[in-house]
Tab-separated table of C-alpha atoms in Angstrom:
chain	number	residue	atom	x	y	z
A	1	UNK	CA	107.659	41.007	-125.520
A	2	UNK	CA	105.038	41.529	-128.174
A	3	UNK	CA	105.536	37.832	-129.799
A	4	UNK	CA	106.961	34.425	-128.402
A	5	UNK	CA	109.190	35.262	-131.060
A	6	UNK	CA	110.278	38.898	-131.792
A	7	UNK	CA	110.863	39.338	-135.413
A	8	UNK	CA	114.839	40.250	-135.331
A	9	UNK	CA	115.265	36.527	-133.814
A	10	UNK	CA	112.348	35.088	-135.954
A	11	UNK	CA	115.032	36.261	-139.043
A	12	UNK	CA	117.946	35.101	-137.382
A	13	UNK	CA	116.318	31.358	-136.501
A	14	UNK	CA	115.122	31.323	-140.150
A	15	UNK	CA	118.751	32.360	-141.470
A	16	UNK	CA	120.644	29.773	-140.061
A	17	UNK	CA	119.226	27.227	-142.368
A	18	UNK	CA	119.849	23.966	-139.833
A	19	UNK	CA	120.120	23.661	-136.142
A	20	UNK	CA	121.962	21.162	-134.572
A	21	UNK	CA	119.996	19.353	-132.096
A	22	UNK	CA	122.699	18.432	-128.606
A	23	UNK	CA	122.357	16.242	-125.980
A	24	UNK	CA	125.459	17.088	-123.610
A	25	UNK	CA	126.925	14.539	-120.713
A	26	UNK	CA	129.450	16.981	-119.897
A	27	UNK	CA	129.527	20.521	-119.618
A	28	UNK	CA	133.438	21.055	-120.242
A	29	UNK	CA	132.447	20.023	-124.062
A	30	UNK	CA	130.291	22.892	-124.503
A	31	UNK	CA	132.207	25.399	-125.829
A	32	UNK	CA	134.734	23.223	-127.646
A	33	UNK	CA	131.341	21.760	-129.427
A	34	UNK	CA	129.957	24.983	-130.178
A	35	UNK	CA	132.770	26.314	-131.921
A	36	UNK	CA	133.071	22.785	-133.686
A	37	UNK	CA	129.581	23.717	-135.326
A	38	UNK	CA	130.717	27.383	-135.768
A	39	UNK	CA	133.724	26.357	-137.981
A	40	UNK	CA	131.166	24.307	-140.276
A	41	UNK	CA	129.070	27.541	-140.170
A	42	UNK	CA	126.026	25.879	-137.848
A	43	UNK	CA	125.392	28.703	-135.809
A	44	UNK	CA	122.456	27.723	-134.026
A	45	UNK	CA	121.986	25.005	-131.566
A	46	UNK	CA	118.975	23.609	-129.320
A	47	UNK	CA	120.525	22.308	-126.313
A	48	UNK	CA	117.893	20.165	-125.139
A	49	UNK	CA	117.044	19.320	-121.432
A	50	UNK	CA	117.381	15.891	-121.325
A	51	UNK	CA	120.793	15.493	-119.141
A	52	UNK	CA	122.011	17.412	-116.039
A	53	UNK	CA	124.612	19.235	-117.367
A	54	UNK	CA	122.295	21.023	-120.045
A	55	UNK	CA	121.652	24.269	-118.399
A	56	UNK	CA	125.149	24.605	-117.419
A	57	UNK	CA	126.313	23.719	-120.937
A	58	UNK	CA	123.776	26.764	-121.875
A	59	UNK	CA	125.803	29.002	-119.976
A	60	UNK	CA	128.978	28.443	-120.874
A	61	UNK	CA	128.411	28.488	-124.821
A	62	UNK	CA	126.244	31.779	-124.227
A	63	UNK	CA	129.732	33.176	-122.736
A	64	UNK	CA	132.169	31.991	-124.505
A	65	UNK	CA	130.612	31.761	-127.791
A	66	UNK	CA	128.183	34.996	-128.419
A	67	UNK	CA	127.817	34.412	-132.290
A	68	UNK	CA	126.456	31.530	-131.193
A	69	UNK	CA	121.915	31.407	-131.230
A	70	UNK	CA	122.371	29.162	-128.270
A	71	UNK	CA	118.263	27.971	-127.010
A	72	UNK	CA	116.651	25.257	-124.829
A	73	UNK	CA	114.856	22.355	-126.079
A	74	UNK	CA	112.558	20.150	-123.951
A	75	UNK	CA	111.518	22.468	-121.841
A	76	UNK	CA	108.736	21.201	-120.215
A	77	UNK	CA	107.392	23.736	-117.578
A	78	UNK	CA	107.884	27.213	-115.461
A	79	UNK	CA	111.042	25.885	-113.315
A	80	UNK	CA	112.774	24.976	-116.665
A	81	UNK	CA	111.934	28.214	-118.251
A	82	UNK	CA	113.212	30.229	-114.973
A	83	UNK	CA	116.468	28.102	-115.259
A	84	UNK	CA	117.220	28.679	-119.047
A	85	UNK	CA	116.496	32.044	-118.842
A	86	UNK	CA	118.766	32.651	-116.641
A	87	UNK	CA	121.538	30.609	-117.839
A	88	UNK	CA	121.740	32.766	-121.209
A	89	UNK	CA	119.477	30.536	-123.028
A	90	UNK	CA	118.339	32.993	-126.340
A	91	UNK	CA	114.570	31.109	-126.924
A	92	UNK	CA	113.178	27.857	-125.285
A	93	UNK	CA	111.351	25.172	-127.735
A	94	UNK	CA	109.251	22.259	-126.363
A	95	UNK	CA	108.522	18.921	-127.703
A	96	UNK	CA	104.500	19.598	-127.132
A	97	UNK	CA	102.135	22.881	-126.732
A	98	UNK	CA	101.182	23.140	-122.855
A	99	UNK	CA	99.658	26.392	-122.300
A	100	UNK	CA	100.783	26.388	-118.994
A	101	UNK	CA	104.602	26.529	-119.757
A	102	UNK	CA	103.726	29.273	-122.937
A	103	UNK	CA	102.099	31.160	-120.280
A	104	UNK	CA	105.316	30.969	-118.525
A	105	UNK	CA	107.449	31.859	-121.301
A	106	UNK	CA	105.676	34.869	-122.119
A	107	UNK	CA	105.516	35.929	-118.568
A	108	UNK	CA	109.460	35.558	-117.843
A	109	UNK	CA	110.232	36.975	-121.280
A	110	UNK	CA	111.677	33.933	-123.042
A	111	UNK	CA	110.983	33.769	-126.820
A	112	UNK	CA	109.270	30.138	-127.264
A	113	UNK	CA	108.496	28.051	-129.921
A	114	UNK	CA	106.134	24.917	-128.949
A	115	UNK	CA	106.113	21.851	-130.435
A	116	UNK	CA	103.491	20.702	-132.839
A	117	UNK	CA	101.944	17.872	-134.458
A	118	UNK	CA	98.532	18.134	-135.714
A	119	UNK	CA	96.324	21.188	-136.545
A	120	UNK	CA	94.511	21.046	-133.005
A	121	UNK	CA	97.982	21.612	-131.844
A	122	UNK	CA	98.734	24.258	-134.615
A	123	UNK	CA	95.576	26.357	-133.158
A	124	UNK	CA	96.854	25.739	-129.287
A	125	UNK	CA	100.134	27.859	-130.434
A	126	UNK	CA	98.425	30.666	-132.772
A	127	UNK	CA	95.721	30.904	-129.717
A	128	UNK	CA	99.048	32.379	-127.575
A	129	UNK	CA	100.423	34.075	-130.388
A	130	UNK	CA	102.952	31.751	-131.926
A	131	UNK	CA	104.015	32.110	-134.938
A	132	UNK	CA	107.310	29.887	-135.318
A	133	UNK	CA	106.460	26.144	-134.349
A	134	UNK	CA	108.682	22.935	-133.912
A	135	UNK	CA	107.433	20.308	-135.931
A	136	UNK	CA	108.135	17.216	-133.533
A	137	UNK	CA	108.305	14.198	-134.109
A	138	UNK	CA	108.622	14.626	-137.624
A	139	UNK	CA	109.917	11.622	-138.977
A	140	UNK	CA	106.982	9.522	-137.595
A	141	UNK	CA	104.225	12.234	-137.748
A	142	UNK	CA	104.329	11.780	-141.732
A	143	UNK	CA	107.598	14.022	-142.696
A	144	UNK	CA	107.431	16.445	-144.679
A	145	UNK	CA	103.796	15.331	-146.562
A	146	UNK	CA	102.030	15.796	-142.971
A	147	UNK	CA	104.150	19.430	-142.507
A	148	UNK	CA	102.959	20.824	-145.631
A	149	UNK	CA	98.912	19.410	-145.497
A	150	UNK	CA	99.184	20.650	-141.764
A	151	UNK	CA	100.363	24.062	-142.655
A	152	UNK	CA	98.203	24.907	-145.473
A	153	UNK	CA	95.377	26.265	-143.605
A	154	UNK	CA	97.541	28.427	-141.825
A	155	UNK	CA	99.691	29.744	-143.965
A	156	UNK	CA	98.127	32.890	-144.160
A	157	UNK	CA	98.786	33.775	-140.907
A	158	UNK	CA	102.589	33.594	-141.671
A	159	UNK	CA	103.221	30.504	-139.236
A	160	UNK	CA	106.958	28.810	-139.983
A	161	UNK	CA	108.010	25.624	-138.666
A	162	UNK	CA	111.424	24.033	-137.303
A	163	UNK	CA	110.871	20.224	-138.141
A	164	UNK	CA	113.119	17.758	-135.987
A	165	UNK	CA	113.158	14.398	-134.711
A	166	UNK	CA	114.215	11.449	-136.998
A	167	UNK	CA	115.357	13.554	-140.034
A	168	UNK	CA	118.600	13.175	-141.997
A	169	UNK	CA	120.957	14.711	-143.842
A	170	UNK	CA	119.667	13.208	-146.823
A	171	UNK	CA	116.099	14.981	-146.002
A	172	UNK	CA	117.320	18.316	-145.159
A	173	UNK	CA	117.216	19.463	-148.685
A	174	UNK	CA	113.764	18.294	-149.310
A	175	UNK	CA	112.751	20.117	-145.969
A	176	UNK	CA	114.428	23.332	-146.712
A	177	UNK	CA	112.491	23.597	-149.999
A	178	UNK	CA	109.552	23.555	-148.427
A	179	UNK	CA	107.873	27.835	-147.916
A	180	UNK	CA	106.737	26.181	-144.339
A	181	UNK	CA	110.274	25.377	-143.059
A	182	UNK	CA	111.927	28.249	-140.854
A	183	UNK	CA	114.832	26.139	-140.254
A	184	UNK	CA	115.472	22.277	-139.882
A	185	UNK	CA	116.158	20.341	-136.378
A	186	UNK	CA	119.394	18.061	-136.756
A	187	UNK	CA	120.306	15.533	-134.191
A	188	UNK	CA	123.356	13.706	-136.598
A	189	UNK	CA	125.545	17.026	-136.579
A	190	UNK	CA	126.514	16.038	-133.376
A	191	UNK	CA	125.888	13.052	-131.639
A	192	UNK	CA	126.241	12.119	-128.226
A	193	UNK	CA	128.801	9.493	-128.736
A	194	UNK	CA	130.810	11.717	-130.863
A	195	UNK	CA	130.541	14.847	-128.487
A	196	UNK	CA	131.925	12.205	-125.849
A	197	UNK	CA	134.649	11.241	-127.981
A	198	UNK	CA	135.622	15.199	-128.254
A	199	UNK	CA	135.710	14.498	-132.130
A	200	UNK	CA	135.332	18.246	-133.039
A	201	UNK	CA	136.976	17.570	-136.646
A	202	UNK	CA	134.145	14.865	-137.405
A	203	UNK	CA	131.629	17.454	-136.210
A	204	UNK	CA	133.000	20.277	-137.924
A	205	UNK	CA	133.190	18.132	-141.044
A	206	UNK	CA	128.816	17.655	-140.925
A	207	UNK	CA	128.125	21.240	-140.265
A	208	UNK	CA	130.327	21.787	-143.219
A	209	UNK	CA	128.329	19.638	-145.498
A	210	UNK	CA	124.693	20.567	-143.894
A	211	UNK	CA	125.614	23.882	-144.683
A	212	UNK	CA	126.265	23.173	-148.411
A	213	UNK	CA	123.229	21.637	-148.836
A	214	UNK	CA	121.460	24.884	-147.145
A	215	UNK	CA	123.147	27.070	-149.274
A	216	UNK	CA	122.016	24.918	-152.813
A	217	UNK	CA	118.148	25.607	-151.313
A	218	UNK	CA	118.596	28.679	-150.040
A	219	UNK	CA	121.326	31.015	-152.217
A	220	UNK	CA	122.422	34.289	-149.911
């Protein structure tokens, strides 16, 4: 793997205009969930590692849903990268930018995009090659005014950013506009209460209208 991020998947991140953000409780609502998304046209999803039936819910939406850009979010060292990678997972994002688990990534051949927040961060990630960055927390890190005086000074170097954490529906617009944004995080297409309550037509019904809103900012 040349880059954390080959340039096919750098496209396809960057095409999918939103990615829904999923804490799972139970792995049986994987697949029903992912094809929720899919009928609203969300097509990528960060399956993040913060319950026990994550990396099993990776593996069943990499199988039965293969349109699906199914990755790992909060991955947090090498064991996590070893089990993501082998459950299917298609790239691995982390909230921060340890070396260490980059290292990893790059070593077990697991496209990775680390999480950043300041420009010392920002120099961490181009210093291992990274190119496409999560821009975590975003909503408390100064939104979108902080993304854009952050990027500036490496823009040149063709770094794009996946903002998350905090940011609405109302926002995504704004975000999408911006020539720094790959591709925006978003927790409300599908939260956990409403994954629990297997409400697939409420779900479907966001990723329609996120989708909309992507396609106003960003015309095929």
């Amino acid at each position: 793997m040349d880059t954390p991020i080959p340039e096919e998947l750098f496209k396809r991140i960057a095409s999918c205009g939103v990615m829904a953000v999923i804490a799972i409780d139970d792995p049986e609502n994987a697949v029903p969930l992912a094809r929720a998304l899919a009928d609203g046209g969300v097509k990528g999803i960060e399956m993040t590692l913060r319950t026990p039936a994550a990396v099993e819910a990776i593996r069943r939406i990499r199988a039965g849903c293969p349109d699906v850009l199914i990755g790992a979010g909060t991955v947090l060292n090498r064991s996590q990268v070893e089990q993501v990678k082998a459950a299917g997972a298609i790239f691995g994002v982390s909230p921060g930018c340890n070396p260490s688990t980059l290292r990893a990534a790059r070593e077990l051949g697991l496209p990775f995009a680390p999480g950043v927040a300041s420009p010392s961060d920002v120099e961490v990630a181009v210093e291992h090659g990274c190119r496409l960055l999560k821009f975590f927390p975003a909503a408390t890190c100064g939104g979108l005014p902080h993304l854009n005086a952050m990027a500036a000074p490496f823009a040149h170097l063709g770094i794009r950013y996946i903002p998350l954490g905090g940011i609405s529906a109302a926002e995504l617009g704004a975000y999408l506009a911006s020539p720094h944004v790959a591709c925006v995080g978003g927790s409300w297409l599908a939260k956990p209460e409403v994954i629990r309550a297997r409400d697939w037509k409420k779900i479907t019904e966001l990723a329609t209208a996120a989708m909309a809103i992507v396609k106003t900012h960003r015309p095929a």
